XYZ file of C-alpha atoms in Angstrom:
663
model
C 13.842 -27.030 36.425
C 16.351 -29.737 37.087
C 19.642 -31.239 35.864
C 19.235 -32.517 32.280
C 19.144 -36.335 32.027
C 21.664 -37.376 29.750
C 21.967 -39.994 27.075
C 25.286 -41.576 25.559
C 25.400 -41.383 21.779
C 27.185 -43.386 19.541
C 27.576 -42.149 15.868
C 29.051 -44.315 13.280
C 29.906 -43.541 9.593
C 32.157 -43.462 6.820
C 35.443 -41.480 7.538
C 34.517 -39.328 4.531
C 31.766 -37.754 6.490
C 33.891 -36.639 9.470
C 33.856 -32.887 8.470
C 30.347 -32.852 7.742
C 29.296 -34.724 11.031
C 31.419 -32.535 13.209
C 30.020 -29.444 11.528
C 26.436 -30.594 12.189
C 27.059 -31.300 15.770
C 29.033 -27.850 16.329
C 26.221 -25.935 14.868
C 23.707 -27.724 17.008
C 25.948 -26.994 20.285
C 24.281 -29.682 22.067
C 26.775 -32.774 21.981
C 29.840 -33.027 24.256
C 32.398 -35.217 22.413
C 33.719 -38.123 24.342
C 37.713 -38.748 24.029
C 37.312 -41.930 23.787
C 41.375 -42.509 24.235
C 41.435 -40.773 27.451
C 38.160 -41.811 29.424
C 38.408 -45.225 30.878
C 34.850 -45.928 31.587
C 33.033 -48.114 29.113
C 35.895 -48.068 26.588
C 36.604 -51.772 26.408
C 35.223 -51.732 22.792
C 37.935 -49.423 21.508
C 40.785 -52.053 22.602
C 38.391 -55.025 21.415
C 37.622 -53.922 17.932
C 40.041 -50.980 17.427
C 43.248 -52.379 18.986
C 46.247 -50.538 17.532
C 44.318 -47.422 16.438
C 45.627 -44.194 18.094
C 44.178 -40.749 17.972
C 44.555 -38.705 14.967
C 47.822 -36.557 15.164
C 46.482 -33.103 14.908
C 49.467 -31.137 16.159
C 50.754 -29.856 12.743
C 47.405 -29.059 11.651
C 46.522 -27.460 14.933
C 49.630 -25.132 14.678
C 48.761 -24.033 11.034
C 45.297 -22.959 12.029
C 46.919 -20.968 15.223
C 49.658 -19.321 12.944
C 46.759 -18.630 10.494
C 44.764 -16.978 13.477
C 47.735 -15.166 14.708
C 48.398 -13.733 11.440
C 44.708 -12.343 11.131
C 44.996 -10.683 14.619
C 48.301 -9.110 13.680
C 47.105 -7.669 10.656
C 43.931 -6.419 12.473
C 46.012 -4.944 15.379
C 48.493 -3.281 12.813
C 45.888 -1.646 10.833
C 44.012 -0.378 13.987
C 47.311 1.091 15.221
C 48.852 2.525 12.107
C 46.108 3.101 9.607
C 44.689 6.641 8.807
C 41.636 7.500 10.439
C 40.038 9.204 7.414
C 38.540 5.809 6.632
C 36.058 4.809 9.533
C 36.878 1.342 11.094
C 34.436 -1.597 9.907
C 34.390 -3.443 13.048
C 32.081 -6.524 12.745
C 28.899 -5.633 14.578
C 28.003 -8.834 17.141
C 25.208 -10.459 15.465
C 23.734 -14.173 15.686
C 24.716 -16.386 12.816
C 24.524 -19.887 12.213
C 27.449 -21.934 11.169
C 26.330 -22.221 7.702
C 25.839 -18.663 7.733
C 29.477 -18.263 8.690
C 30.529 -20.487 5.895
C 28.931 -18.317 3.521
C 30.304 -15.030 4.604
C 33.938 -16.056 4.563
C 35.526 -15.494 1.180
C 39.148 -17.308 1.422
C 40.610 -16.135 -1.637
C 39.601 -12.377 -0.930
C 40.842 -12.612 2.742
C 44.043 -13.984 1.635
C 44.742 -11.180 -1.023
C 43.862 -8.550 1.783
C 46.272 -10.169 4.089
C 49.045 -10.475 1.643
C 48.578 -6.695 0.976
C 48.443 -5.595 4.455
C 51.647 -7.672 5.303
C 53.165 -5.867 2.411
C 52.056 -2.504 3.836
C 53.440 -3.608 7.168
C 57.034 -4.720 5.738
C 57.427 -1.389 3.761
C 56.157 0.542 6.978
C 58.785 -1.396 9.098
C 61.483 -0.655 6.656
C 60.628 2.965 6.658
C 60.543 3.197 10.372
C 63.916 1.271 10.715
C 65.361 3.724 8.284
C 63.883 6.565 10.137
C 65.175 5.111 13.776
C 68.752 4.862 11.990
C 68.686 8.372 10.801
C 67.488 9.716 14.097
C 70.360 8.016 15.943
C 72.811 9.286 13.261
C 71.187 13.067 13.603
C 71.555 12.879 17.575
C 75.168 11.617 17.267
C 76.260 14.553 14.837
C 74.154 17.204 16.507
C 76.978 18.065 18.999
C 79.706 18.250 16.149
C 77.508 20.449 13.954
C 79.745 23.664 14.713
C 82.729 21.981 13.315
C 83.712 23.407 10.070
C 85.728 20.472 8.770
C 85.719 18.323 5.607
C 85.609 14.765 7.033
C 86.967 13.452 3.693
C 90.707 14.318 3.988
C 91.411 15.240 7.731
C 94.511 13.121 8.366
C 97.882 13.661 6.986
C 101.116 11.764 7.059
C 102.433 13.908 10.221
C 99.252 14.700 11.998
C 96.256 12.889 13.741
C 92.723 14.399 14.232
C 90.844 12.933 17.187
C 87.227 13.423 18.151
C 86.445 12.599 21.826
C 84.048 13.303 24.699
C 84.924 13.654 28.424
C 82.667 14.593 31.594
C 82.037 18.198 31.628
C 83.348 18.406 35.364
C 86.703 16.953 34.291
C 87.181 19.034 31.024
C 88.813 22.166 32.604
C 91.442 19.817 34.489
C 92.111 17.924 30.983
C 92.195 21.022 29.077
C 95.251 22.066 31.567
C 97.030 18.814 31.192
C 96.631 19.151 27.410
C 98.235 22.653 27.348
C 101.533 21.300 29.015
C 102.012 19.153 25.669
C 103.644 20.361 22.762
C 102.284 20.240 19.302
C 98.778 19.359 20.607
C 95.770 21.549 19.825
C 92.575 21.231 21.534
C 89.172 22.659 20.805
C 85.924 22.529 22.838
C 83.011 21.852 20.134
C 80.085 21.315 22.439
C 79.257 21.211 26.075
C 75.807 20.409 27.314
C 77.044 20.729 30.902
C 77.209 16.925 31.236
C 79.155 15.720 28.280
C 81.902 17.933 26.975
C 82.716 17.178 22.959
C 86.024 18.253 21.840
C 88.423 17.928 18.706
C 92.185 17.351 19.035
C 95.031 17.588 16.611
C 98.537 16.321 17.238
C 101.551 14.930 15.661
C 101.794 11.319 15.269
C 105.155 11.218 16.889
C 103.208 12.418 20.169
C 100.671 10.004 19.908
C 101.852 7.501 22.623
C 101.799 10.442 25.341
C 98.269 12.055 24.082
C 96.900 8.644 24.288
C 98.145 7.964 27.792
C 96.680 11.462 28.836
C 93.215 10.502 27.280
C 93.239 7.230 29.089
C 93.781 8.883 32.402
C 90.999 11.329 31.778
C 88.669 8.292 30.554
C 88.279 10.015 27.259
C 85.708 8.098 24.931
C 86.695 8.399 21.380
C 84.010 9.271 18.754
C 83.907 8.172 15.294
C 82.484 10.167 12.769
C 81.845 8.395 9.617
C 80.708 10.893 6.887
C 81.642 12.782 3.691
C 81.892 16.351 3.812
C 81.006 18.607 6.582
C 78.615 17.785 9.344
C 76.276 20.554 8.763
C 75.860 19.227 5.146
C 75.445 15.725 6.382
C 72.769 16.970 8.797
C 70.962 18.728 5.958
C 71.116 15.504 3.876
C 69.744 13.464 7.007
C 66.767 15.920 7.229
C 65.953 15.923 3.633
C 65.893 11.944 3.690
C 63.766 12.056 7.136
C 61.190 14.307 5.169
C 61.071 11.887 2.383
C 60.680 8.870 4.606
C 57.870 10.769 6.580
C 56.098 11.443 3.112
C 56.274 7.606 2.308
C 55.210 6.683 5.712
C 51.896 9.069 5.124
C 51.229 7.371 2.067
C 51.600 4.038 3.783
C 49.294 5.369 6.651
C 46.594 6.313 4.042
C 46.798 2.941 2.346
C 46.691 1.185 5.695
C 43.724 3.316 6.571
C 42.032 2.028 3.748
C 42.323 -1.485 4.821
C 40.129 -0.538 7.904
C 37.144 -1.260 5.839
C 38.085 -5.149 5.581
C 38.399 -5.453 9.389
C 34.917 -6.843 9.765
C 35.974 -9.521 6.752
C 39.080 -10.387 8.875
C 37.192 -10.794 11.970
C 34.815 -13.141 9.909
C 37.571 -15.254 8.708
C 39.084 -15.335 12.363
C 35.857 -16.760 13.497
C 35.799 -19.118 10.668
C 39.009 -20.628 11.525
C 38.303 -20.712 15.268
C 35.228 -22.865 14.422
C 37.418 -25.104 12.055
C 40.046 -25.327 15.159
C 37.561 -26.420 17.359
C 36.310 -29.290 15.038
C 40.085 -30.255 14.413
C 40.459 -30.684 18.123
C 37.378 -32.872 18.173
C 38.950 -35.202 15.638
C 41.440 -36.209 17.870
C 38.794 -37.571 20.144
C 37.275 -39.987 17.445
C 38.084 -43.392 16.499
C 39.163 -42.955 12.924
C 40.326 -45.671 10.489
C 40.913 -45.740 6.516
C 37.057 -46.381 5.678
C 35.219 -45.688 9.195
C 34.932 -43.400 12.017
C 33.132 -43.655 15.522
C 32.247 -40.957 17.576
C 30.676 -40.870 21.349
C 29.422 -38.197 23.009
C 26.639 -36.767 25.668
C 23.778 -35.296 24.781
C 20.523 -34.120 26.663
C 17.922 -36.675 26.330
C 15.671 -33.749 25.179
C 17.885 -33.136 22.333
C 17.885 -36.864 20.920
C 15.266 -36.183 18.296
C 16.603 -33.056 17.313
C 20.176 -34.694 16.856
C 18.752 -37.365 15.007
C 16.576 -35.311 12.632
C 19.550 -32.910 11.787
C 21.925 -35.769 11.097
C 19.340 -37.343 8.785
C 18.567 -33.939 7.078
C 22.210 -33.036 6.521
C 23.896 -36.181 5.864
C 21.081 -38.631 4.798
C 18.980 -40.921 6.906
C 21.077 -43.970 6.172
C 24.560 -42.201 6.394
C 24.991 -42.340 10.202
C 24.412 -45.000 12.371
C 22.826 -43.635 15.572
C 22.741 -45.212 19.154
C 21.580 -43.943 22.267
C 21.958 -45.356 25.713
C 21.451 -44.407 29.341
C 24.862 -43.693 31.545
C 26.157 -46.378 33.714
C 26.529 -46.035 37.369
C 30.262 -45.777 36.998
C 30.049 -43.502 34.264
C 27.774 -41.034 36.550
C 30.030 -41.109 39.197
C 33.406 -40.307 36.717
C 32.072 -38.779 33.592
C 28.658 -37.731 32.982
C 28.633 -34.014 32.568
C 25.663 -31.674 34.466
C 24.012 -29.603 32.219
C 21.371 -27.223 34.040
C 17.809 -26.937 32.545
C 15.360 -23.906 33.789
C 12.813 -21.572 32.880
C 14.277 -18.657 31.022
C 13.260 -16.405 33.761
C 15.654 -18.658 36.016
C 18.430 -19.247 33.669
C 20.334 -16.168 34.232
C 20.778 -17.295 37.953
C 22.610 -20.199 36.853
C 25.840 -18.266 36.859
C 25.523 -17.981 40.536
C 25.589 -22.019 40.651
C 28.335 -22.146 38.364
C 30.600 -19.443 40.640
C 29.954 -21.978 43.376
C 29.762 -25.341 41.965
C 27.822 -27.003 39.479
C 25.439 -29.880 41.172
C 26.570 -33.495 40.666
C 24.643 -35.226 37.924
C 22.263 -37.205 40.370
C 22.354 -33.856 42.827
C 19.229 -31.474 42.852
C 19.662 -28.055 40.825
C 19.421 -25.631 43.449
C 18.811 -22.641 41.085
C 14.954 -22.592 40.997
C 15.073 -23.133 45.040
C 17.616 -20.009 45.269
C 15.821 -17.981 42.677
C 12.900 -16.496 44.942
C 14.957 -15.885 48.071
C 17.837 -14.221 45.910
C 15.039 -11.917 44.287
C 13.592 -10.795 47.554
C 16.690 -10.242 49.315
C 18.297 -8.274 46.582
C 15.144 -6.145 46.348
C 15.130 -5.553 49.997
C 18.798 -4.223 50.134
C 18.671 -1.970 47.198
C 15.108 -1.090 47.792
C 14.396 2.220 45.663
C 11.958 2.816 43.037
C 14.223 5.097 41.076
C 17.278 2.684 40.838
C 14.849 -0.015 39.989
C 13.676 1.937 37.091
C 16.796 2.908 35.871
C 18.101 -0.527 36.222
C 15.070 -1.840 34.137
C 15.145 0.711 31.568
C 18.737 0.396 30.776
C 18.864 -3.289 30.745
C 15.750 -3.513 28.668
C 17.119 -1.164 26.124
C 20.544 -2.699 26.055
C 18.795 -5.788 25.167
C 16.987 -4.488 22.352
C 19.419 -2.436 20.606
C 22.382 -4.646 21.245
C 23.700 -8.090 20.452
C 26.012 -9.592 23.445
C 27.994 -12.480 23.993
C 26.062 -14.952 25.686
C 27.616 -14.595 29.028
C 27.411 -11.039 28.980
C 23.563 -11.064 27.632
C 22.820 -13.630 30.581
C 24.449 -11.163 33.050
C 22.192 -8.040 31.817
C 19.188 -10.206 32.135
C 20.249 -10.858 35.526
C 20.103 -7.463 36.649
C 16.816 -6.604 34.402
C 15.057 -9.195 36.678
C 16.324 -8.113 39.787
C 15.012 -4.516 38.969
C 11.559 -5.737 39.542
C 12.028 -6.681 43.420
C 14.221 -3.483 43.676
C 11.153 -1.379 42.551
C 8.568 -3.354 44.656
C 10.718 -3.189 47.894
C 11.090 0.587 46.879
C 7.383 0.910 46.906
C 7.432 -0.849 50.277
C 9.948 1.456 51.791
C 8.525 4.591 49.862
C 11.973 5.467 48.587
C 12.809 6.922 45.271
C 16.272 8.401 44.833
C 16.274 8.721 48.329
C 13.306 10.746 48.402
C 9.401 9.992 49.648
C 6.738 9.925 47.489
C 3.357 11.350 48.679
C 1.733 8.097 50.431
C 2.297 6.298 53.504
C 5.010 3.741 53.331
C 3.972 -0.019 54.116
C 7.303 -0.183 56.357
C 9.131 2.851 57.076
C 12.892 2.555 57.486
C 12.813 5.240 60.397
C 9.823 4.069 62.224
C 9.617 0.327 61.641
C 13.049 -0.850 62.232
C 12.114 -3.703 64.652
C 9.551 -4.923 62.229
C 11.998 -4.764 59.505
C 14.445 -6.649 61.409
C 11.865 -9.154 62.552
C 10.757 -9.669 58.781
C 14.596 -10.357 57.829
C 15.024 -13.040 60.551
C 11.672 -14.835 59.183
C 12.928 -14.864 55.668
C 16.163 -16.388 56.647
C 14.260 -18.946 58.793
C 11.986 -19.810 56.082
C 14.986 -20.367 53.770
C 16.907 -22.259 56.402
C 13.875 -24.600 56.536
C 13.702 -25.002 52.817
C 17.461 -26.098 52.854
C 16.854 -28.746 55.391
C 13.948 -29.993 53.359
C 15.916 -30.374 50.406
C 18.730 -32.110 52.372
C 16.081 -34.590 53.610
C 14.645 -35.072 50.017
C 17.931 -35.903 48.637
C 18.698 -38.261 51.283
C 15.582 -40.103 50.673
C 16.383 -40.289 47.194
C 19.702 -41.919 48.158
C 17.746 -44.339 50.322
C 19.748 -43.073 53.449
C 16.551 -42.469 55.670
C 18.581 -41.992 58.707
C 20.594 -39.214 57.213
C 17.176 -37.774 55.873
C 16.113 -37.239 59.559
C 19.341 -36.187 61.147
C 20.433 -33.894 58.616
C 16.986 -32.137 57.546
C 13.686 -33.161 59.202
C 15.058 -33.342 62.931
C 16.513 -29.865 62.494
C 13.251 -28.717 61.190
C 11.554 -30.205 64.169
C 13.885 -28.150 66.523
C 13.650 -25.027 64.858
C 9.890 -24.961 64.337
C 9.571 -26.573 67.904
C 11.752 -23.714 69.618
C 9.376 -21.140 67.336
C 6.056 -22.573 68.565
C 7.380 -22.821 72.345
C 8.523 -19.173 72.340
C 5.360 -17.909 70.513
C 3.135 -19.927 73.144
C 4.882 -18.143 75.980
C 5.649 -14.722 74.739
C 2.748 -14.339 72.242
C 0.135 -15.655 74.517
C -0.855 -18.412 72.011
C -1.515 -20.949 74.671
C -0.212 -23.770 76.489
C -1.018 -26.478 73.859
C 1.035 -24.273 71.353
C 3.690 -24.398 73.773
C 3.801 -27.965 74.500
C 3.549 -28.886 70.774
C 6.771 -26.885 70.187
C 8.394 -28.211 73.082
C 7.486 -31.890 72.052
C 8.901 -31.232 68.492
C 11.932 -29.777 69.852
C 12.713 -32.805 72.172
C 11.784 -35.041 69.187
C 14.294 -33.417 66.854
C 17.190 -33.461 69.395
C 16.485 -37.011 70.311
C 16.526 -37.981 66.835
C 19.913 -36.537 66.273
C 21.590 -37.993 69.288
C 19.858 -41.470 69.215
C 19.857 -42.308 65.566
C 23.732 -42.222 65.151
C 23.804 -44.034 68.395
C 21.593 -47.049 67.073
C 23.378 -47.153 63.597
C 27.010 -46.899 64.811
C 28.881 -50.278 65.809
C 30.269 -48.330 68.808
C 27.181 -47.114 70.752
C 29.473 -44.906 72.688
C 30.992 -43.132 69.916
C 27.599 -42.867 68.085
C 26.013 -41.280 71.013
C 29.150 -38.722 71.396
C 28.843 -37.905 67.803
C 25.248 -37.329 68.145
C 25.702 -34.787 70.969
C 28.343 -33.117 68.603
C 26.007 -32.921 66.043
C 23.200 -31.167 68.410
C 25.858 -28.881 69.460
C 25.479 -27.237 66.096
C 22.310 -25.561 67.166
C 24.569 -22.971 67.964
C 25.119 -22.100 64.252
C 21.817 -21.636 63.252
C 21.703 -18.674 65.807
C 24.490 -17.202 63.793
C 23.025 -17.889 60.389
C 19.837 -16.278 61.409
C 21.565 -13.260 62.756
C 23.291 -13.120 59.332
C 20.056 -12.309 57.407
C 19.652 -8.999 59.276
C 22.067 -7.627 56.991
C 19.126 -7.350 54.592
C 17.889 -4.457 57.029
C 21.082 -2.958 57.365
C 21.905 -2.455 53.526
C 18.465 -1.485 52.766
C 18.227 1.401 55.266
C 21.855 2.452 54.646
C 21.500 2.750 51.031
C 18.347 4.757 51.223
C 19.845 6.977 53.984
C 22.989 7.424 51.977
C 20.766 8.517 48.871
C 18.674 11.026 51.051
C 22.285 12.394 52.798
C 23.176 13.381 49.243
C 20.150 14.922 48.188
C 20.317 17.015 51.674
C 23.898 18.112 50.741
C 23.131 19.359 47.457
C 19.902 21.411 48.725
C 22.320 23.184 51.159
C 24.226 24.916 48.037
C 23.138 28.142 47.087
C 20.367 28.163 44.073
C 22.734 29.056 41.306
C 25.158 26.516 42.338
C 22.297 23.966 43.084
C 20.976 24.287 39.494
C 24.296 24.020 37.684
C 27.167 22.389 39.508
C 24.487 20.778 41.868
C 22.832 18.862 39.166
C 25.896 17.286 38.106
C 27.165 16.527 41.491
C 23.915 14.832 42.521
C 24.022 12.897 39.368
C 27.449 11.732 40.435
C 26.947 10.791 44.000
C 23.827 8.969 43.058
C 25.844 7.049 40.261
C 28.105 6.223 43.046
C 25.353 4.809 45.553
C 23.658 2.922 42.886
C 27.026 0.996 42.168
C 27.691 0.569 45.802
C 24.136 -0.577 46.469
C 24.257 -3.078 43.437
C 27.628 -4.316 44.489
C 26.587 -4.692 48.098
C 23.351 -6.497 47.392
C 25.058 -8.894 45.016
C 27.849 -9.827 47.234
C 25.768 -10.185 50.492
C 22.942 -11.904 48.385
C 25.402 -14.456 47.166
C 26.835 -14.971 50.220
C 23.553 -15.746 52.325
C 23.001 -18.428 49.458
C 26.391 -20.084 49.539
C 26.969 -20.141 53.123
C 23.676 -20.197 55.118
C 21.626 -21.833 52.577
C 23.879 -24.115 50.522
C 25.566 -25.323 53.328
C 22.196 -27.070 54.633
C 21.852 -29.342 51.591
C 24.152 -28.761 48.614
C 27.310 -30.596 47.980
C 28.223 -29.387 44.286
C 31.231 -30.822 42.325
C 29.794 -31.531 38.892
C 31.487 -31.717 35.546
C 30.627 -28.752 33.409
C 28.934 -29.750 29.812
C 30.895 -28.343 27.215
C 29.481 -29.230 23.941
C 31.178 -28.895 20.699
C 30.827 -25.173 19.588
C 32.770 -22.194 18.149
C 34.354 -19.926 20.110
C 31.889 -17.105 19.608
C 34.607 -14.460 19.694
C 33.097 -11.974 17.167
C 29.568 -13.424 16.655
C 27.015 -15.515 18.424
C 26.623 -18.878 16.641
C 22.731 -19.570 17.043
C 21.232 -22.733 15.314
C 18.358 -21.261 13.184
C 15.711 -23.268 11.920
C 15.278 -21.465 8.635
C 18.688 -22.343 7.710
C 18.833 -25.796 8.952
C 15.678 -26.893 9.121
C 14.673 -27.719 12.430
C 13.193 -26.015 15.533
C 14.583 -22.912 16.804
C 16.975 -23.029 19.567
């Protein structure tokens, strides 16, 4: 239950083993590959022995993989969007596979054929769609001219001109009056939709200059009608062609629908390519010559034997030279990643640490020290037997019947674990969906409010003391004993001393207890003021700094008050649930047992969501602000092993397939 101790591993092999070597590392998911061309720590050997060797140029290969992956995604999206629904989607069900299982499931020739057929159908579909859009546009343009009983093949003569135009409806009457004043000009309104008036005009060519001047004055827009025969016949021909294209489109839809059964295979292919892409990206971090490759990375010391065994099993005992070494102080400061190691029960809570900041390599892992407090606080804020039971049942069933992505699975297990303290505190408060069960509560949210309030402060007091102990412990590890006292143990002495002094006076525990508490408080305060004074070159500045630090006692009062939210949220959630029950109970019997049931379920679902959200947010805040602020710094670098993206499947190392221990 700490930060994993890391080893720097160096692997040397012939260049021909590069792909298999990276594949073994990717399947194990336990080695973070160092980029020896970027990292400046302990890389003198690269310049000494491989001067002139540059990173492998993977830009073109990377682009090829990205295009292949994009092509698969495009095919899947097109089939899902346009494929017929008669064939059910064969979406890949998330499952646990090894990298070698993935290789066996991927059939490149079959996938290439299917992609070719899908994109052929896509091209035909787009051609049909383009023709339909063109015909629809043409049909829309001809619609307003359908009443014209003219043959457009021979309209013009040597002496006359036929003109088709459009004008704003509000201007048509004025335009018509002007046209009527002209000789040898015939005007006919063909269609008016109250916005645009479409008209036909016939005039002698000798009058063209005058007519066009009039058209220009009224901003007439000329319409070109490029058809053969009459408008009605053209519209009928368009309708026939559209019907034919719609039929062809339906056939293409059915053909695309048949491709739905290949979606899971396409998703396997995408996962396979993503894994290959990750290995390709790792190649640019290696030293590679014509005959030799050198790989360096970080691996947990617990996985050293496993890595050695797997490389020997897959590549041969004498194929790869392996060397492990402890990280140097410089590497710890600048490069070594942080990998957390906790019990499976505690592991889901690591996500709270990741949201805040990972510990530095030499820093304490706060996860196990946060775990019991978060359990108690979360349970106290939700505190309902029914809500906890629903959480437990729902998460347990989900984990049994479904395979989640690793991040989602951790989140579900997080709430599965939190369901237990929720039930326990529900029993303590005697609250089940806002109702009381037939027994006397250990603590009543109605009659024992003061006791619950004091309990929350006690919990906060204990957590703060633990945080100060961890601060002292970390400074002792750094051999900074003065900081261990001033930042940890002295504050503990003050807090415990004040508690004993108050207890001695107010609870009648006697004068000895009072004086012991007073002595501890004074000792702690003196340590905070005097130790910086003695350690500082300027005694005055050291003394002033110590007084300023001592002024921080006021913040501890605020910290303790913050813990009272545990009571507030616990009582409010139960009260809201009880209020919902009361509202429904006021409904008439017929409504209560029909609409009332649905209403009650909806209201309790809302309260569960708000209670869980509130408990999560406020529980996290207490850890981040009141607790971590006492001892935790963070700023670690995340351990990022060579692995697959796991977009569609979980890549799990399996002992049966790979000859080792179950991961």
